[in-house]
Structures are given as C-alpha cells and as structure tokens.
Amino acid sequence: QQTIKDALAKGADRGIFINNPNQKFQDPLCRAKMIAKVLKNEAFDIILSGLQSDDDGYAQLGILIAELLNTSHASLVMGTEFINNETVKVKRELENGWFQWSELKLPISLTIQSGLNQPRYASLKGIMGVKKKTIDTYESDSLIDNVASKTELIKLFTPEKKKITQFIDGTSDEIVEKLVNILKNEIKVI
C-alpha cells in the first residue's frame, strides 16, 4: 500500500487496493478481471498500466483490462497529447526507432513505456494530505468467483549454456577455410 500512498502524496485523489494473496498463482486474465470489476463502476478517463511487470512480464494486463471494459487501448505509449475533452493523441513506439501517432476516444487504457514522464516529488503538503484521502480496499475472493488461473507455471529456470565460443586462429585464408567448414559441416547453414 506504500505505492498507493506515494501516488496520493503526489496528487492522486483516491486510491484502490486489491488484496490478492494468490497473485503469484494467477495469470494476467484473472488479475485483469478483478481490476475490471473494481473499475467498472468508476468514472475514469484513463487507465495507465506498465508495459511489463518486473515479476512476471506478461505485457498483457492493460490490453485485457481495455477489452473487459470495452475501452480503447494503446500499448508501447511514449507520449500523450490531449486534443479535447474526448480525444487523446498517443505516440506509440514501433520498431527501429519508428513511432506511430493515433487518436483515441476516452475512456482509454494505455500501456506505457518507462520514461513517459518525469515523476514529480511529493510536497510536504501532499504527504500530510495523504491521511485525509481514502484508499478503498477489496479482497480478491469477493471480486470474482473463480480466482484460479487458466494457465499454470510448471517450471522456471535459467537456460543452460550449451554453446561455447570457438576461436579460429591462423592466416586469413586458413580462418576462411575453417569457418566455411564449420558453417557447411557442423552448423549446416550453407
């Protein structure tokens, strides 16, 4: 809940906390259903979620929430610009340094990249004001009937290093001959 208090100190009006002790056994769809059920009755304009979490890294939560709430969605968002009270222009990162600008109608769910903005520091007034702001708490069991995941993590491991680096010594002609032999007979790519 400290993260929520930090957000309140930096200017958020209210916080929502979902107590989910089974989170490590749940897939993103299960988590998204809980969040969507809470947000369904909220009057929100924008839902911000990170691109990937540090723990699981599924990169699906924001997209799933948008689908469950039937809102517009953009992922890999690098920037936003409000055109009017109903439309937001978002800058999405594509590959190789390319960007795409899209206009979306509110409400929207944005999956943001790190570095989208510079977070502000909490002022002393903001820190003191946290005590007066509310944090609504929900229990995960009360939000959805079946909190069981549709997927199961069977094993998590660091891959074994199977290949070794081989140095080829000799003259240029000898190196080329040995390299062609490896590519042709061992790796079989030519």
mmCIF file of C-alpha atoms in Angstrom:
data_model
loop_
_atom_site.group_PDB
_atom_site.id
_atom_site.type_symbol
_atom_site.label_atom_id
_atom_site.label_comp_id
_atom_site.label_asym_id
_atom_site.label_seq_id
_atom_site.Cartn_x
_atom_site.Cartn_y
_atom_site.Cartn_z
ATOM 1 C CA GLN A 1 0.000 0.000 0.000
ATOM 2 C CA GLN A 2 3.014 2.305 0.210
ATOM 3 C CA THR A 3 2.946 2.772 -3.561
ATOM 4 C CA ILE A 4 -0.651 3.955 -3.326
ATOM 5 C CA LYS A 5 0.247 6.376 -0.530
ATOM 6 C CA ASP A 6 3.092 7.732 -2.654
ATOM 7 C CA ALA A 7 0.641 8.339 -5.524
ATOM 8 C CA LEU A 8 -1.771 10.081 -3.156
ATOM 9 C CA ALA A 9 1.037 12.311 -1.878
ATOM 10 C CA LYS A 10 1.905 13.237 -5.486
ATOM 11 C CA GLY A 11 -1.646 14.341 -6.306
ATOM 12 C CA ALA A 12 -3.982 11.363 -6.758
ATOM 13 C CA ASP A 13 -7.424 11.978 -5.243
ATOM 14 C CA ARG A 14 -8.127 8.446 -4.064
ATOM 15 C CA GLY A 15 -6.543 5.012 -4.047
ATOM 16 C CA ILE A 16 -7.785 1.488 -4.720
ATOM 17 C CA PHE A 17 -6.046 -1.545 -3.224
ATOM 18 C CA ILE A 18 -6.902 -5.122 -4.188
ATOM 19 C CA ASN A 19 -5.658 -7.573 -1.582
ATOM 20 C CA ASN A 20 -4.709 -10.587 -3.664
ATOM 21 C CA PRO A 21 -2.688 -13.160 -1.718
ATOM 22 C CA ASN A 22 -2.934 -15.655 -4.615
ATOM 23 C CA GLN A 23 -1.424 -13.297 -7.200
ATOM 24 C CA LYS A 24 1.668 -15.390 -7.856
ATOM 25 C CA PHE A 25 -0.566 -18.290 -8.952
ATOM 26 C CA GLN A 26 -2.725 -16.211 -11.316
ATOM 27 C CA ASP A 27 -2.384 -15.331 -14.970
ATOM 28 C CA PRO A 28 -2.977 -11.804 -16.342
ATOM 29 C CA LEU A 29 -6.585 -12.576 -17.347
ATOM 30 C CA CYS A 30 -7.513 -13.464 -13.795
ATOM 31 C CA ARG A 31 -5.874 -10.279 -12.481
ATOM 32 C CA ALA A 32 -7.481 -8.175 -15.219
ATOM 33 C CA LYS A 33 -10.954 -9.497 -14.338
ATOM 34 C CA MET A 34 -10.500 -8.363 -10.743
ATOM 35 C CA ILE A 35 -9.280 -4.899 -11.724
ATOM 36 C CA ALA A 36 -12.026 -4.516 -14.346
ATOM 37 C CA LYS A 37 -14.716 -5.428 -11.827
ATOM 38 C CA VAL A 38 -13.493 -2.698 -9.481
ATOM 39 C CA LEU A 39 -13.120 -0.106 -12.243
ATOM 40 C CA LYS A 40 -16.453 -0.937 -13.908
ATOM 41 C CA ASN A 41 -18.329 1.390 -11.545
ATOM 42 C CA GLU A 42 -15.679 4.128 -11.581
ATOM 43 C CA ALA A 43 -15.909 7.245 -13.743
ATOM 44 C CA PHE A 44 -12.414 7.017 -15.210
ATOM 45 C CA ASP A 45 -10.974 8.648 -18.315
ATOM 46 C CA ILE A 46 -7.579 6.945 -18.479
ATOM 47 C CA ILE A 47 -6.206 3.705 -17.065
ATOM 48 C CA LEU A 48 -2.413 3.599 -17.022
ATOM 49 C CA SER A 49 -0.569 0.323 -16.752
ATOM 50 C CA GLY A 50 3.059 -0.553 -17.227
ATOM 51 C CA LEU A 51 4.201 -2.396 -20.299
ATOM 52 C CA GLN A 52 5.664 -5.293 -18.338
ATOM 53 C CA SER A 53 5.895 -6.052 -14.672
ATOM 54 C CA ASP A 54 9.208 -6.894 -13.075
ATOM 55 C CA ASP A 55 7.864 -10.140 -11.647
ATOM 56 C CA ASP A 56 6.010 -11.899 -14.481
ATOM 57 C CA GLY A 57 6.469 -9.734 -17.547
ATOM 58 C CA TYR A 58 3.387 -10.930 -19.464
ATOM 59 C CA ALA A 59 2.748 -7.500 -21.082
ATOM 60 C CA GLN A 60 -0.997 -8.241 -21.294
ATOM 61 C CA LEU A 61 -2.728 -6.624 -18.323
ATOM 62 C CA GLY A 62 -3.533 -3.221 -19.874
ATOM 63 C CA ILE A 63 -4.831 -4.800 -23.072
ATOM 64 C CA LEU A 64 -7.018 -7.271 -21.163
ATOM 65 C CA ILE A 65 -8.468 -4.542 -18.938
ATOM 66 C CA ALA A 66 -9.356 -2.497 -22.029
ATOM 67 C CA GLU A 67 -11.082 -5.495 -23.593
ATOM 68 C CA LEU A 68 -13.035 -6.335 -20.439
ATOM 69 C CA LEU A 69 -14.163 -2.712 -20.010
ATOM 70 C CA ASN A 70 -14.754 -2.196 -23.754
ATOM 71 C CA THR A 71 -12.458 0.840 -23.984
ATOM 72 C CA SER A 72 -9.892 1.988 -26.498
ATOM 73 C CA HIS A 73 -6.326 0.829 -25.924
ATOM 74 C CA ALA A 74 -2.800 1.681 -26.985
ATOM 75 C CA SER A 75 0.356 -0.130 -25.968
ATOM 76 C CA LEU A 76 4.014 0.913 -26.028
ATOM 77 C CA VAL A 77 2.918 4.514 -25.409
ATOM 78 C CA MET A 78 5.774 7.026 -25.317
ATOM 79 C CA GLY A 79 3.761 10.249 -25.186
ATOM 80 C CA THR A 80 0.271 11.702 -24.964
ATOM 81 C CA GLU A 81 -1.404 14.907 -26.058
ATOM 82 C CA PHE A 82 -4.988 15.876 -25.192
ATOM 83 C CA ILE A 83 -6.771 17.204 -28.260
ATOM 84 C CA ASN A 84 -10.039 17.958 -26.448
ATOM 85 C CA ASN A 85 -12.129 16.548 -23.566
ATOM 86 C CA GLU A 86 -12.995 13.434 -25.573
ATOM 87 C CA THR A 87 -9.858 12.642 -27.604
ATOM 88 C CA VAL A 88 -6.236 11.840 -26.782
ATOM 89 C CA LYS A 89 -3.419 11.636 -29.301
ATOM 90 C CA VAL A 90 -0.894 8.951 -28.297
ATOM 91 C CA LYS A 91 2.629 8.352 -29.551
ATOM 92 C CA ARG A 92 3.420 4.636 -29.815
ATOM 93 C CA GLU A 93 6.855 3.143 -30.238
ATOM 94 C CA LEU A 94 7.267 0.783 -33.162
ATOM 95 C CA GLU A 95 10.444 -0.994 -34.264
ATOM 96 C CA ASN A 96 13.782 0.501 -35.313
ATOM 97 C CA GLY A 97 13.091 3.957 -33.932
ATOM 98 C CA TRP A 98 9.772 4.411 -35.738
ATOM 99 C CA PHE A 99 6.763 5.959 -33.996
ATOM 100 C CA GLN A 100 3.042 5.993 -34.688
ATOM 101 C CA TRP A 101 0.581 8.705 -33.647
ATOM 102 C CA SER A 102 -3.015 7.568 -33.013
ATOM 103 C CA GLU A 103 -6.099 9.438 -31.878
ATOM 104 C CA LEU A 104 -8.275 7.592 -29.365
ATOM 105 C CA LYS A 105 -11.596 8.432 -27.763
ATOM 106 C CA LEU A 106 -11.890 8.488 -23.978
ATOM 107 C CA PRO A 107 -12.096 6.375 -21.881
ATOM 108 C CA ILE A 108 -8.848 4.613 -22.737
ATOM 109 C CA SER A 109 -6.386 2.128 -21.312
ATOM 110 C CA LEU A 110 -2.751 2.978 -22.021
ATOM 111 C CA THR A 111 0.125 0.580 -21.575
ATOM 112 C CA ILE A 112 3.058 2.905 -21.065
ATOM 113 C CA GLN A 113 6.805 2.608 -21.541
ATOM 114 C CA SER A 114 9.153 3.695 -18.810
ATOM 115 C CA GLY A 115 10.343 7.234 -19.337
ATOM 116 C CA LEU A 116 6.931 8.537 -20.458
ATOM 117 C CA ASN A 117 7.164 11.319 -17.930
ATOM 118 C CA GLN A 118 9.285 12.623 -15.111
ATOM 119 C CA PRO A 119 7.548 11.742 -11.839
ATOM 120 C CA ARG A 120 7.135 14.655 -9.531
ATOM 121 C CA TYR A 121 8.317 14.689 -5.975
ATOM 122 C CA ALA A 122 5.721 14.693 -3.229
ATOM 123 C CA SER A 123 5.407 18.049 -1.498
ATOM 124 C CA LEU A 124 5.195 18.302 2.275
ATOM 125 C CA LYS A 125 1.577 19.430 1.894
ATOM 126 C CA GLY A 126 0.882 16.373 -0.279
ATOM 127 C CA ILE A 127 2.490 13.994 2.218
ATOM 128 C CA MET A 128 0.476 15.460 5.081
ATOM 129 C CA GLY A 129 -2.718 15.329 2.980
ATOM 130 C CA VAL A 130 -2.457 11.553 2.474
ATOM 131 C CA LYS A 131 -4.117 10.982 5.863
ATOM 132 C CA LYS A 132 -7.287 12.711 4.643
ATOM 133 C CA LYS A 133 -7.528 10.713 1.394
ATOM 134 C CA THR A 134 -9.228 7.343 1.121
ATOM 135 C CA ILE A 135 -7.875 4.004 -0.031
ATOM 136 C CA ASP A 136 -10.698 1.634 -0.953
ATOM 137 C CA THR A 137 -9.716 -1.963 -0.213
ATOM 138 C CA TYR A 138 -11.127 -5.022 -1.965
ATOM 139 C CA GLU A 139 -10.487 -8.708 -1.308
ATOM 140 C CA SER A 140 -9.734 -10.735 -4.437
ATOM 141 C CA ASP A 141 -12.131 -13.519 -3.404
ATOM 142 C CA SER A 142 -15.056 -11.071 -3.384
ATOM 143 C CA LEU A 143 -14.323 -9.786 -6.899
ATOM 144 C CA ILE A 144 -14.509 -12.957 -8.983
ATOM 145 C CA ASP A 145 -15.937 -16.374 -8.216
ATOM 146 C CA ASN A 146 -13.086 -18.452 -9.559
ATOM 147 C CA VAL A 147 -9.663 -16.918 -8.939
ATOM 148 C CA ALA A 148 -7.982 -19.966 -10.444
ATOM 149 C CA SER A 149 -5.672 -19.274 -13.329
ATOM 150 C CA LYS A 150 -6.256 -20.709 -16.797
ATOM 151 C CA THR A 151 -2.519 -21.239 -17.127
ATOM 152 C CA GLU A 152 -0.012 -22.992 -14.918
ATOM 153 C CA LEU A 153 3.658 -22.245 -14.436
ATOM 154 C CA ILE A 154 5.315 -25.637 -14.398
ATOM 155 C CA LYS A 155 8.961 -24.728 -14.175
ATOM 156 C CA LEU A 156 11.052 -21.568 -14.024
ATOM 157 C CA PHE A 157 14.765 -21.878 -14.664
ATOM 158 C CA THR A 158 17.820 -20.236 -16.139
ATOM 159 C CA PRO A 159 18.625 -21.842 -19.500
ATOM 160 C CA GLU A 160 21.724 -23.973 -19.617
ATOM 161 C CA LYS A 161 24.586 -22.627 -21.667
ATOM 162 C CA LYS A 162 25.063 -25.247 -24.369
ATOM 163 C CA LYS A 163 27.225 -23.479 -26.904
ATOM 164 C CA ILE A 164 30.791 -22.435 -26.391
ATOM 165 C CA THR A 165 32.729 -19.756 -28.175
ATOM 166 C CA GLN A 166 35.326 -21.144 -30.516
ATOM 167 C CA PHE A 167 38.280 -19.015 -31.582
ATOM 168 C CA ILE A 168 39.761 -19.656 -35.017
ATOM 169 C CA ASP A 169 43.440 -18.868 -35.374
ATOM 170 C CA GLY A 170 45.614 -18.738 -38.466
ATOM 171 C CA THR A 171 46.101 -16.690 -41.571
ATOM 172 C CA SER A 172 43.154 -15.095 -43.327
ATOM 173 C CA ASP A 173 42.927 -17.960 -45.808
ATOM 174 C CA GLU A 174 43.097 -20.598 -43.035
ATOM 175 C CA ILE A 175 40.398 -18.790 -40.985
ATOM 176 C CA VAL A 176 38.089 -18.568 -44.023
ATOM 177 C CA GLU A 177 38.643 -22.263 -44.823
ATOM 178 C CA LYS A 178 37.940 -23.317 -41.211
ATOM 179 C CA LEU A 179 34.892 -21.022 -40.970
ATOM 180 C CA VAL A 180 33.376 -22.353 -44.210
ATOM 181 C CA ASN A 181 33.988 -25.909 -42.968
ATOM 182 C CA ILE A 182 32.153 -25.155 -39.678
ATOM 183 C CA LEU A 183 29.226 -23.447 -41.443
ATOM 184 C CA LYS A 184 28.969 -26.247 -44.008
ATOM 185 C CA ASN A 185 29.582 -29.403 -41.971
ATOM 186 C CA GLU A 186 28.833 -28.580 -38.312
ATOM 187 C CA ILE A 187 26.106 -25.922 -38.372
ATOM 188 C CA LYS A 188 24.886 -26.846 -41.877
ATOM 189 C CA VAL A 189 23.722 -23.412 -42.947
ATOM 190 C CA ILE A 190 25.471 -23.452 -46.337
#
